[in-house]
Tab-separated table of C-alpha atoms in Angstrom:
chain	number	residue	atom	x	y	z
A	15	MET	CA	183.117	74.433	-106.078
A	16	ILE	CA	182.412	78.183	-106.238
A	17	LYS	CA	184.413	79.990	-103.617
A	18	THR	CA	182.608	82.715	-101.670
A	19	SER	CA	184.319	86.008	-100.900
A	20	GLN	CA	184.490	85.002	-97.218
A	21	HIS	CA	186.179	81.720	-98.149
A	22	LEU	CA	188.715	83.581	-100.297
A	23	LEU	CA	189.319	86.038	-97.461
A	24	GLN	CA	189.913	83.150	-95.063
A	25	GLN	CA	192.398	81.644	-97.518
A	26	GLN	CA	194.198	84.961	-97.769
A	27	TYR	CA	194.639	85.240	-94.009
A	28	ASP	CA	195.680	81.584	-93.799
A	29	SER	CA	198.448	82.425	-96.274
A	30	LEU	CA	199.552	85.553	-94.433
A	31	PRO	CA	198.286	85.916	-90.837
A	32	TYR	CA	197.638	89.608	-90.166
A	33	PRO	CA	199.165	91.732	-88.814
A	34	LYS	CA	202.628	90.376	-89.491
A	35	ILE	CA	204.109	91.656	-86.229
A	36	PRO	CA	206.923	89.587	-84.685
A	37	ILE	CA	205.880	87.497	-81.687
A	38	GLU	CA	208.601	89.008	-79.513
A	39	LYS	CA	207.370	92.584	-80.106
A	40	SER	CA	205.701	93.867	-76.934
A	41	PRO	CA	202.889	96.476	-76.784
A	42	GLU	CA	204.116	97.567	-73.351
A	43	ASN	CA	205.116	101.042	-74.534
A	44	ASP	CA	202.341	101.455	-77.099
A	45	TYR	CA	200.535	103.868	-74.809
A	46	ASN	CA	197.910	105.026	-77.301
A	47	ASN	CA	196.644	101.553	-78.161
A	48	LEU	CA	196.692	100.465	-74.529
A	49	PHE	CA	194.773	103.623	-73.590
A	50	LEU	CA	192.070	102.799	-76.150
A	51	ASP	CA	192.004	99.076	-75.322
A	52	ASN	CA	191.685	99.634	-71.584
A	53	LEU	CA	188.023	99.168	-70.675
A	54	ILE	CA	188.302	102.050	-68.209
A	55	THR	CA	188.605	104.561	-71.082
A	56	SER	CA	185.428	103.734	-72.981
A	57	TYR	CA	183.439	102.928	-69.850
A	58	TYR	CA	184.264	106.354	-68.397
A	59	LEU	CA	183.011	108.024	-71.582
A	60	TYR	CA	179.874	105.896	-71.305
A	61	GLN	CA	179.040	106.158	-67.594
A	62	GLN	CA	181.490	108.672	-66.096
A	63	LYS	CA	182.368	105.851	-63.707
A	64	ILE	CA	185.573	103.898	-63.068
A	65	ILE	CA	185.067	100.247	-63.932
A	66	ASP	CA	186.924	97.432	-62.183
A	67	THR	CA	188.222	95.244	-65.018
A	68	LYS	CA	188.733	92.227	-62.739
A	69	ASP	CA	186.825	89.221	-64.108
A	70	LYS	CA	185.321	91.233	-66.979
A	71	VAL	CA	184.820	89.195	-70.160
A	72	ILE	CA	186.185	90.580	-73.426
A	73	LEU	CA	185.535	89.275	-76.934
A	74	ASP	CA	188.183	89.910	-79.592
A	75	VAL	CA	186.540	89.387	-82.992
A	76	GLY	CA	188.810	88.580	-85.924
A	77	CYS	CA	191.848	88.349	-83.671
A	78	GLY	CA	194.128	87.429	-86.583
A	79	SER	CA	197.724	86.898	-85.477
A	80	GLY	CA	196.829	87.948	-81.928
A	81	TRP	CA	198.259	91.464	-81.838
A	82	THR	CA	194.966	93.098	-80.799
A	83	THR	CA	194.418	90.258	-78.313
A	84	LEU	CA	197.829	90.886	-76.773
A	85	ASN	CA	197.058	94.607	-76.472
A	86	LEU	CA	193.757	93.819	-74.753
A	87	ALA	CA	195.525	91.424	-72.366
A	88	PHE	CA	198.190	94.012	-71.478
A	89	ALA	CA	195.586	96.763	-71.015
A	90	ASN	CA	193.197	94.581	-68.963
A	91	PRO	CA	195.381	92.017	-67.150
A	92	ASN	CA	192.599	90.828	-64.827
A	93	ALA	CA	189.990	90.227	-67.512
A	94	GLN	CA	189.084	87.023	-69.355
A	95	ILE	CA	189.465	87.234	-73.131
A	96	ILE	CA	187.715	85.145	-75.773
A	97	ALA	CA	189.388	85.507	-79.186
A	98	ILE	CA	187.820	84.272	-82.421
A	99	ASP	CA	188.882	84.091	-86.054
A	100	LEU	CA	188.030	82.145	-89.213
A	101	SER	CA	191.667	81.442	-90.067
A	102	GLU	CA	193.201	78.405	-88.377
A	103	ASN	CA	196.731	79.530	-89.240
A	104	SER	CA	196.084	82.953	-87.730
A	105	LEU	CA	194.779	81.368	-84.524
A	106	ASP	CA	197.878	79.152	-84.293
A	107	PHE	CA	200.063	82.245	-84.605
A	108	ALA	CA	197.996	84.064	-81.976
A	109	LYS	CA	198.307	81.148	-79.528
A	110	LYS	CA	202.093	81.207	-79.911
A	111	ARG	CA	202.066	84.953	-79.228
A	112	MET	CA	200.168	84.465	-75.953
A	113	ALA	CA	202.416	81.570	-74.935
A	114	TYR	CA	205.497	83.740	-75.521
A	115	TYR	CA	204.222	86.178	-72.858
A	116	ASN	CA	202.881	83.402	-70.605
A	117	ILE	CA	199.377	84.838	-70.870
A	118	ASN	CA	196.827	82.215	-69.820
A	119	ASN	CA	193.581	84.195	-69.565
A	120	VAL	CA	192.893	84.055	-73.344
A	121	PHE	CA	190.809	81.321	-75.019
A	122	PHE	CA	190.710	80.872	-78.796
A	123	TYR	CA	187.919	79.597	-81.056
A	124	GLN	CA	187.645	79.175	-84.825
A	125	ILE	CA	184.178	80.574	-85.425
A	126	ALA	CA	182.419	83.308	-87.407
A	127	MET	CA	181.129	86.325	-85.495
A	128	GLU	CA	177.620	85.621	-86.804
A	129	ASP	CA	177.749	82.307	-84.871
A	130	ILE	CA	179.107	83.815	-81.671
A	131	LYS	CA	176.056	82.806	-79.604
A	132	GLN	CA	177.224	79.183	-79.823
A	133	LEU	CA	179.970	79.905	-77.273
A	134	ASN	CA	177.378	80.805	-74.581
A	135	TYR	CA	179.210	83.842	-73.196
A	136	GLN	CA	177.958	87.340	-72.440
A	137	TYR	CA	180.566	90.055	-72.877
A	138	ASP	CA	181.381	93.287	-71.077
A	139	TYR	CA	183.394	94.532	-74.053
A	140	ILE	CA	183.562	93.443	-77.688
A	141	ASN	CA	186.568	94.446	-79.756
A	142	CYS	CA	185.804	94.222	-83.478
A	143	GLN	CA	188.627	95.994	-85.279
A	144	ASP	CA	189.297	95.691	-89.021
A	145	VAL	CA	186.530	93.117	-89.441
A	146	LEU	CA	183.139	94.692	-90.132
A	147	TYR	CA	184.080	96.145	-93.508
A	148	PHE	CA	184.599	92.585	-94.797
A	149	SER	CA	181.089	91.502	-93.803
A	150	ASP	CA	178.554	90.773	-96.551
A	151	ASN	CA	175.847	91.893	-94.122
A	152	PRO	CA	177.186	94.316	-91.475
A	153	ILE	CA	173.754	94.744	-89.871
A	154	LYS	CA	173.516	90.996	-89.310
A	155	SER	CA	177.056	90.997	-87.900
A	156	LEU	CA	176.355	93.916	-85.539
A	157	THR	CA	173.080	92.334	-84.434
A	158	ALA	CA	174.905	89.084	-83.644
A	159	LEU	CA	177.436	90.960	-81.522
A	160	LYS	CA	174.692	92.919	-79.755
A	161	SER	CA	172.959	89.643	-78.841
A	162	VAL	CA	175.927	88.615	-76.657
A	163	LEU	CA	176.678	92.071	-75.235
A	164	LYS	CA	175.811	92.661	-71.587
A	165	CYS	CA	173.257	95.388	-70.930
A	166	ASP	CA	175.975	97.872	-69.936
A	167	GLY	CA	178.566	96.491	-72.360
A	168	ILE	CA	180.465	98.336	-75.077
A	169	ILE	CA	181.382	97.403	-78.650
A	170	ARG	CA	184.380	98.854	-80.432
A	171	GLY	CA	183.934	98.602	-84.183
A	172	ASN	CA	185.280	100.269	-87.269
A	173	PHE	CA	184.634	100.552	-90.983
A	174	HIS	CA	186.848	101.645	-93.804
A	175	SER	CA	186.111	105.180	-94.907
A	176	TYR	CA	184.851	105.167	-98.490
A	177	TYR	CA	185.998	108.738	-99.067
A	178	GLN	CA	189.507	108.307	-97.680
A	179	ARG	CA	190.015	104.973	-99.420
A	180	PHE	CA	188.362	105.857	-102.720
A	181	TYR	CA	191.457	105.375	-104.898
A	182	VAL	CA	192.329	102.119	-103.140
A	183	TYR	CA	188.899	100.873	-104.213
A	184	LEU	CA	189.655	101.996	-107.758
A	185	SER	CA	192.826	99.908	-107.682
A	186	GLN	CA	190.885	96.916	-106.345
A	187	GLU	CA	188.366	97.253	-109.179
A	188	LEU	CA	191.179	97.513	-111.715
A	189	PHE	CA	192.908	94.357	-110.516
A	190	ARG	CA	189.577	92.552	-110.199
A	191	CYS	CA	189.006	93.318	-113.879
A	192	LEU	CA	192.426	91.792	-114.593
A	193	GLY	CA	191.347	88.568	-112.872
A	194	LEU	CA	193.629	88.862	-109.848
A	195	PHE	CA	190.805	88.225	-107.352
A	196	GLU	CA	189.568	84.929	-108.800
A	197	ASN	CA	191.797	82.911	-106.482
A	198	ASN	CA	193.727	83.657	-103.349
A	199	PRO	CA	196.176	86.425	-104.364
A	200	ALA	CA	199.780	85.287	-103.998
A	201	ASP	CA	203.231	86.173	-105.341
A	202	PHE	CA	202.145	86.319	-108.993
A	203	GLU	CA	199.293	88.725	-108.284
A	204	ILE	CA	201.512	90.857	-106.037
A	205	GLU	CA	204.052	91.106	-108.843
A	206	VAL	CA	201.376	92.188	-111.343
A	207	VAL	CA	200.243	94.972	-109.009
A	208	ALA	CA	203.807	96.136	-108.412
A	209	ASP	CA	204.687	96.015	-112.134
A	210	THR	CA	201.580	97.981	-113.037
A	211	MET	CA	202.009	100.681	-110.423
A	212	GLN	CA	205.752	101.111	-110.873
A	213	ASN	CA	205.423	101.517	-114.641
A	214	LEU	CA	202.609	104.054	-114.581
A	215	LYS	CA	203.569	107.646	-115.310
A	216	PRO	CA	204.058	109.642	-112.073
A	217	ASN	CA	201.179	112.013	-112.891
A	218	THR	CA	198.656	109.165	-113.303
A	219	MET	CA	196.055	109.788	-110.576
A	220	LEU	CA	195.991	106.208	-109.317
A	221	LYS	CA	199.759	106.195	-108.840
A	222	ARG	CA	199.801	109.660	-107.293
A	223	LEU	CA	197.116	108.871	-104.771
A	224	ILE	CA	197.910	105.323	-103.659
A	225	GLY	CA	201.371	104.687	-105.034
A	226	GLY	CA	203.597	105.645	-102.108
A	227	ILE	CA	205.488	102.380	-101.851
A	228	PHE	CA	205.641	102.053	-105.646
A	229	SER	CA	207.806	105.142	-106.053
A	230	ASN	CA	210.745	102.911	-105.127
A	231	ASP	CA	212.175	101.392	-108.323
A	232	ASN	CA	213.910	98.709	-106.255
A	233	LEU	CA	210.798	97.523	-104.424
A	234	ASP	CA	211.584	94.333	-102.507
A	235	LEU	CA	208.690	91.990	-103.237
A	236	LYS	CA	210.202	89.378	-100.913
A	237	SER	CA	209.662	91.711	-97.975
A	238	GLU	CA	206.762	90.534	-95.804
A	239	GLU	CA	205.927	94.173	-95.038
A	240	ILE	CA	205.636	95.077	-98.739
A	241	LYS	CA	203.628	91.944	-99.543
A	242	GLN	CA	201.296	92.663	-96.635
A	243	ASN	CA	200.835	96.261	-97.789
A	244	ILE	CA	199.778	95.170	-101.285
A	245	LEU	CA	197.587	92.321	-100.072
A	246	MET	CA	195.824	94.477	-97.468
A	247	ASN	CA	195.088	97.268	-99.936
A	248	SER	CA	194.989	96.645	-103.685
A	249	LEU	CA	194.397	92.881	-103.362
A	250	ILE	CA	192.273	92.537	-100.235
A	251	GLN	CA	189.167	90.389	-100.690
A	252	ASN	CA	185.698	91.782	-99.979
A	253	ASP	CA	186.885	95.189	-98.738
A	254	GLN	CA	184.032	97.708	-98.576
A	255	GLY	CA	183.954	101.382	-97.665
A	256	TYR	CA	181.255	103.352	-95.849
A	257	ASN	CA	180.426	106.887	-94.779
A	258	ILE	CA	179.074	108.271	-91.503
A	259	PRO	CA	175.344	108.298	-92.449
A	260	GLN	CA	175.566	104.670	-93.593
A	261	ILE	CA	177.238	103.607	-90.347
A	262	PHE	CA	174.707	105.433	-88.178
A	263	GLU	CA	171.899	103.795	-90.163
A	264	MET	CA	173.446	100.351	-89.615
A	265	LEU	CA	173.766	101.003	-85.891
A	266	GLU	CA	170.137	102.120	-85.694
A	267	LYS	CA	168.910	99.015	-87.540
A	268	SER	CA	171.013	96.878	-85.187
A	269	LYS	CA	169.474	98.691	-82.183
A	270	LEU	CA	172.865	100.035	-81.179
A	271	GLN	CA	173.702	103.612	-80.172
A	272	PHE	CA	176.818	105.488	-81.204
A	273	LEU	CA	178.844	106.454	-78.114
A	274	SER	CA	182.006	108.148	-79.347
A	275	MET	CA	184.789	108.020	-81.882
A	276	THR	CA	187.815	106.333	-80.334
A	277	ASN	CA	189.905	109.307	-81.502
A	278	TRP	CA	187.113	111.758	-80.701
A	279	ARG	CA	189.383	114.794	-80.444
A	280	HIS	CA	190.381	114.336	-84.097
A	281	TRP	CA	186.845	114.665	-85.480
A	282	ASP	CA	186.002	118.266	-84.557
A	283	VAL	CA	184.845	120.271	-87.583
A	284	ARG	CA	185.928	123.514	-85.926
A	285	ASP	CA	189.541	122.392	-86.015
A	286	LEU	CA	189.427	122.437	-89.829
A	287	PHE	CA	188.954	126.218	-89.973
A	288	LYS	CA	191.737	128.791	-89.693
A	289	ASP	CA	190.168	130.293	-86.576
A	290	LYS	CA	188.006	127.757	-84.749
A	291	ASN	CA	186.597	130.512	-82.530
A	292	ASN	CA	185.585	132.724	-85.430
A	293	LEU	CA	183.815	130.582	-88.014
A	294	PRO	CA	181.822	131.954	-90.944
A	295	THR	CA	178.365	132.908	-89.658
A	296	ILE	CA	176.618	130.180	-91.621
A	297	TRP	CA	178.887	127.543	-90.081
A	298	GLU	CA	178.260	128.820	-86.561
A	299	PHE	CA	174.549	128.394	-87.203
A	300	ILE	CA	174.953	124.987	-88.858
A	301	LEU	CA	177.099	123.488	-86.090
A	302	GLU	CA	174.962	124.936	-83.313
A	303	ASN	CA	171.956	123.052	-84.675
A	304	ALA	CA	173.678	119.930	-86.022
A	305	SER	CA	173.403	116.436	-84.571
A	306	GLU	CA	176.496	114.394	-83.736
A	307	LYS	CA	176.010	112.387	-86.918
A	308	GLU	CA	175.804	115.536	-89.028
A	309	LYS	CA	178.931	117.064	-87.468
A	310	LEU	CA	180.922	113.897	-88.138
A	311	HIS	CA	179.619	113.754	-91.700
A	312	TYR	CA	180.641	117.359	-92.330
A	313	PHE	CA	184.109	116.489	-91.099
A	314	GLU	CA	184.534	113.495	-93.412
A	315	LEU	CA	183.310	115.554	-96.386
A	316	LEU	CA	185.674	118.415	-95.613
A	317	ASN	CA	188.657	116.307	-94.610
A	318	PRO	CA	188.452	112.561	-95.392
A	319	TYR	CA	191.664	111.939	-93.538
A	320	HIS	CA	190.878	108.901	-91.388
A	321	ARG	CA	191.278	105.471	-92.995
A	322	LEU	CA	189.061	104.011	-90.313
A	323	ILE	CA	185.812	105.301	-88.905
A	324	ASP	CA	186.619	103.857	-85.488
A	325	PHE	CA	183.950	104.111	-82.788
A	326	TRP	CA	182.409	102.745	-79.606
A	327	CYS	CA	178.718	101.885	-79.443
A	328	VAL	CA	176.306	100.535	-76.800
A	329	HIS	CA	172.774	99.208	-76.434
A	330	SER	CA	170.452	101.903	-77.768
A	331	GLU	CA	168.150	101.757	-74.749
A	332	ASN	CA	170.939	102.148	-72.187
A	333	LEU	CA	172.667	105.446	-72.971
A	334	PRO	CA	172.826	107.358	-69.660
A	335	SER	CA	173.043	111.099	-69.197
A	336	PHE	CA	175.294	112.801	-66.688
A	337	LYS	CA	176.479	116.282	-65.816
A	338	PRO	CA	179.786	117.330	-67.404
A	339	LEU	CA	182.359	118.617	-64.936
A	340	HIS	CA	182.009	122.237	-66.015
A	341	ASN	CA	178.387	122.108	-64.770
A	342	TRP	CA	179.221	120.625	-61.368
A	343	ASP	CA	178.353	122.539	-58.199
A	344	LYS	CA	180.146	122.570	-54.843
A	345	ASN	CA	178.162	119.573	-53.615
A	346	ASP	CA	179.320	117.478	-56.593
A	347	TRP	CA	182.971	118.381	-56.041
A	348	ASP	CA	182.725	117.680	-52.309
A	349	LYS	CA	181.737	114.083	-53.178
A	350	ALA	CA	184.253	113.662	-56.001
A	351	THR	CA	187.079	111.117	-56.170
A	352	ILE	CA	189.872	111.683	-58.673
A	353	PHE	CA	191.792	108.888	-60.399
A	354	LEU	CA	194.887	108.869	-62.574
A	355	HIS	CA	194.186	106.982	-65.788
A	356	PRO	CA	195.882	103.606	-65.213
A	357	GLN	CA	197.644	103.704	-68.570
A	358	LEU	CA	199.697	106.664	-67.305
A	359	ASN	CA	200.805	104.636	-64.313
A	360	SER	CA	204.035	103.221	-65.693
A	361	THR	CA	207.578	103.276	-64.349
A	362	LYS	CA	208.935	105.073	-67.412
A	363	ILE	CA	206.324	107.858	-67.227
A	364	LYS	CA	206.779	108.248	-63.477
A	365	GLU	CA	210.557	108.632	-63.887
A	366	ASP	CA	209.967	111.354	-66.467
A	367	LEU	CA	207.499	113.091	-64.160
A	368	LEU	CA	209.897	112.956	-61.191
A	369	LEU	CA	212.666	114.463	-63.312
A	370	SER	CA	210.471	117.417	-64.282
A	371	ILE	CA	209.644	118.022	-60.608
A	372	GLN	CA	213.304	117.821	-59.569
A	373	GLN	CA	214.343	120.228	-62.322
A	374	GLN	CA	211.263	122.419	-61.756
A	375	ASN	CA	210.366	122.225	-65.428
A	376	SER	CA	206.915	122.098	-66.986
A	377	TRP	CA	205.951	118.583	-68.007
A	378	GLU	CA	204.237	117.467	-71.204
A	379	ILE	CA	201.642	115.023	-69.940
A	380	SER	CA	200.448	114.353	-73.504
A	381	LYS	CA	203.851	113.043	-74.611
A	382	TYR	CA	202.888	109.422	-74.031
A	383	ILE	CA	199.149	109.265	-74.693
A	384	THR	CA	198.587	111.547	-77.664
A	385	VAL	CA	195.298	110.241	-79.053
A	386	PRO	CA	192.987	112.555	-77.000
A	387	THR	CA	194.895	115.690	-78.011
A	388	LEU	CA	195.726	117.805	-81.038
A	389	ASN	CA	198.433	119.890	-79.380
A	390	PRO	CA	200.863	119.214	-76.516
A	391	VAL	CA	199.411	119.543	-72.998
A	392	TYR	CA	201.772	120.921	-70.352
A	393	ILE	CA	201.498	121.214	-66.591
A	394	SER	CA	203.763	123.148	-64.215
A	395	SER	CA	206.250	121.439	-61.895
A	396	ASN	CA	203.960	122.206	-58.931
A	397	GLN	CA	201.021	120.652	-60.747
A	398	SER	CA	203.243	117.665	-61.558
A	399	ALA	CA	203.796	117.227	-57.815
A	400	LEU	CA	200.019	117.280	-57.344
A	401	LEU	CA	199.667	114.659	-60.076
A	402	LEU	CA	202.276	112.521	-58.324
A	403	PHE	CA	199.979	112.464	-55.280
A	404	LEU	CA	197.525	110.443	-57.416
A	405	TRP	CA	200.093	107.955	-58.657
A	406	ASP	CA	199.504	105.084	-56.256
A	407	GLN	CA	195.870	105.638	-55.336
A	408	SER	CA	192.800	107.740	-56.008
A	409	ARG	CA	192.156	110.801	-53.862
A	410	THR	CA	189.100	112.751	-52.835
A	411	PHE	CA	188.812	116.328	-54.022
A	412	GLU	CA	189.329	117.466	-50.423
A	413	GLU	CA	192.568	115.446	-50.150
A	414	LEU	CA	193.864	116.997	-53.363
A	415	VAL	CA	193.051	120.502	-52.151
A	416	ASN	CA	194.807	119.929	-48.815
A	417	HIS	CA	197.865	118.533	-50.584
A	418	TRP	CA	197.906	121.492	-52.972
A	419	LEU	CA	197.956	123.866	-49.994
A	420	LYS	CA	201.108	122.098	-48.789
A	421	ILE	CA	202.757	122.409	-52.215
A	422	GLN	CA	201.590	125.952	-52.981
A	423	PRO	CA	200.587	127.580	-49.669
A	424	ILE	CA	201.212	131.167	-50.739
A	425	ASN	CA	199.235	133.339	-53.142
A	426	LEU	CA	202.033	134.526	-55.433
A	427	LEU	CA	200.223	137.796	-56.227
A	428	THR	CA	199.500	138.883	-52.644
A	429	SER	CA	202.278	136.988	-50.807
A	430	GLN	CA	199.570	136.030	-48.310
A	431	ALA	CA	198.610	132.545	-47.160
A	432	LYS	CA	196.347	131.016	-49.750
A	433	LYS	CA	192.684	130.722	-48.782
A	434	ILE	CA	190.953	127.367	-49.006
A	435	ILE	CA	188.544	128.681	-51.649
A	436	GLU	CA	191.488	129.759	-53.829
A	437	ALA	CA	193.040	126.314	-53.555
A	438	GLN	CA	189.733	124.669	-54.419
A	439	ASP	CA	189.380	126.789	-57.544
A	440	GLU	CA	192.938	126.015	-58.659
A	441	VAL	CA	192.599	122.271	-58.098
A	442	ARG	CA	189.204	122.239	-59.792
A	443	ASP	CA	190.655	124.000	-62.848
A	444	PHE	CA	193.589	121.572	-62.936
A	445	VAL	CA	191.379	118.490	-62.706
A	446	GLN	CA	188.977	119.780	-65.354
A	447	LYS	CA	191.848	120.572	-67.711
A	448	LEU	CA	193.175	117.004	-67.557
A	449	GLU	CA	189.790	115.277	-67.400
A	450	ILE	CA	188.974	116.615	-70.877
A	451	PHE	CA	191.724	114.327	-72.191
A	452	LEU	CA	190.889	111.511	-69.713
A	453	TYR	CA	194.337	111.780	-68.148
A	454	LEU	CA	192.378	112.240	-64.922
A	455	LEU	CA	189.032	110.554	-64.273
A	456	VAL	CA	186.495	111.951	-61.808
A	457	GLU	CA	183.721	110.022	-60.104
A	458	VAL	CA	181.016	110.951	-57.613
């Protein structure tokens, strides 16, 4: 029987469920992943509204050993999660992971994503990480996922970057030529890869550009981490790379609309120049007139840094428009309610915040959730006290202003009692500063 690439891929994951993360490892303090996996984050970018995750239905495609499923369960404890995978061994591992944490709102199925309609669910959120680049027909796969996505639902997907991973693909082609892909790669094939890479001269381009682990002459091929690294790179079955224009074309053909990169702050072309506020004239003109797709493509051509092109997308006919905060008028702010992002609401973070207030030190709010930032974000001890006011519940803009007047009643320049309009301006600036990073969320 001729084995298809999908069958070989299934065999590979049966042999080594991925990722090989110990069952007892908790994502509790993995603030970045929980921030991205919390439905509130992507839904706010989509609608500028705060979604209640209670009873929402999440699909985890290609759940593997259950690590992404566990993250989704921690980030959305009141949601129902459907997790699917082709590998029976991976699903068994994932079930044990959920049982270890006594999580009972996750249901597992061995099914391909192209057959997902058979389960008769409609989903509020579809998580499809590290899966689509294995698909023989990504448009068909995306279309299948779209068919079970609720009208206001969101898909998180990603593709390997062809540019960033170019030399990994060269290594795959090399070892395919050597016959290492004909069956499910195992210890023999891993040893051939390691022998080849370790014995290449250091200045050989392939070794220089993908050979990090192979610089160790005493490489431990019995290590599960090393084996996984080789299998998931040089010996991975059916791995394909894409660029931004190709991905946007696939989304368009699937009738899906790009929403945002998950690490959107790390895709700004301006950040690649020495002075982002003083670009060459031609680049000022180019970026002023460029589409989102073009800006992202310029970035990947200038700096193919990201292994994954990781994004959220939605139904193409349902992309709303709303006013950004910097365009709000007094009437908008008078109706506004401000929320602390729930992923900041942890005991450890609160203890750190309280300490900064007690010691009257500035506090780095970006220390825990770093993904929306490039540089540290600090707030003063007085602003920390204002943030604390949001810890247990949302507040109206008026409530925040009144609380700020209690904390900072005096204008430090005039030594006079602060006017209400001054307090409003200061609170508005504070909220806008943190809303850019989604540390605070604002709803009207």
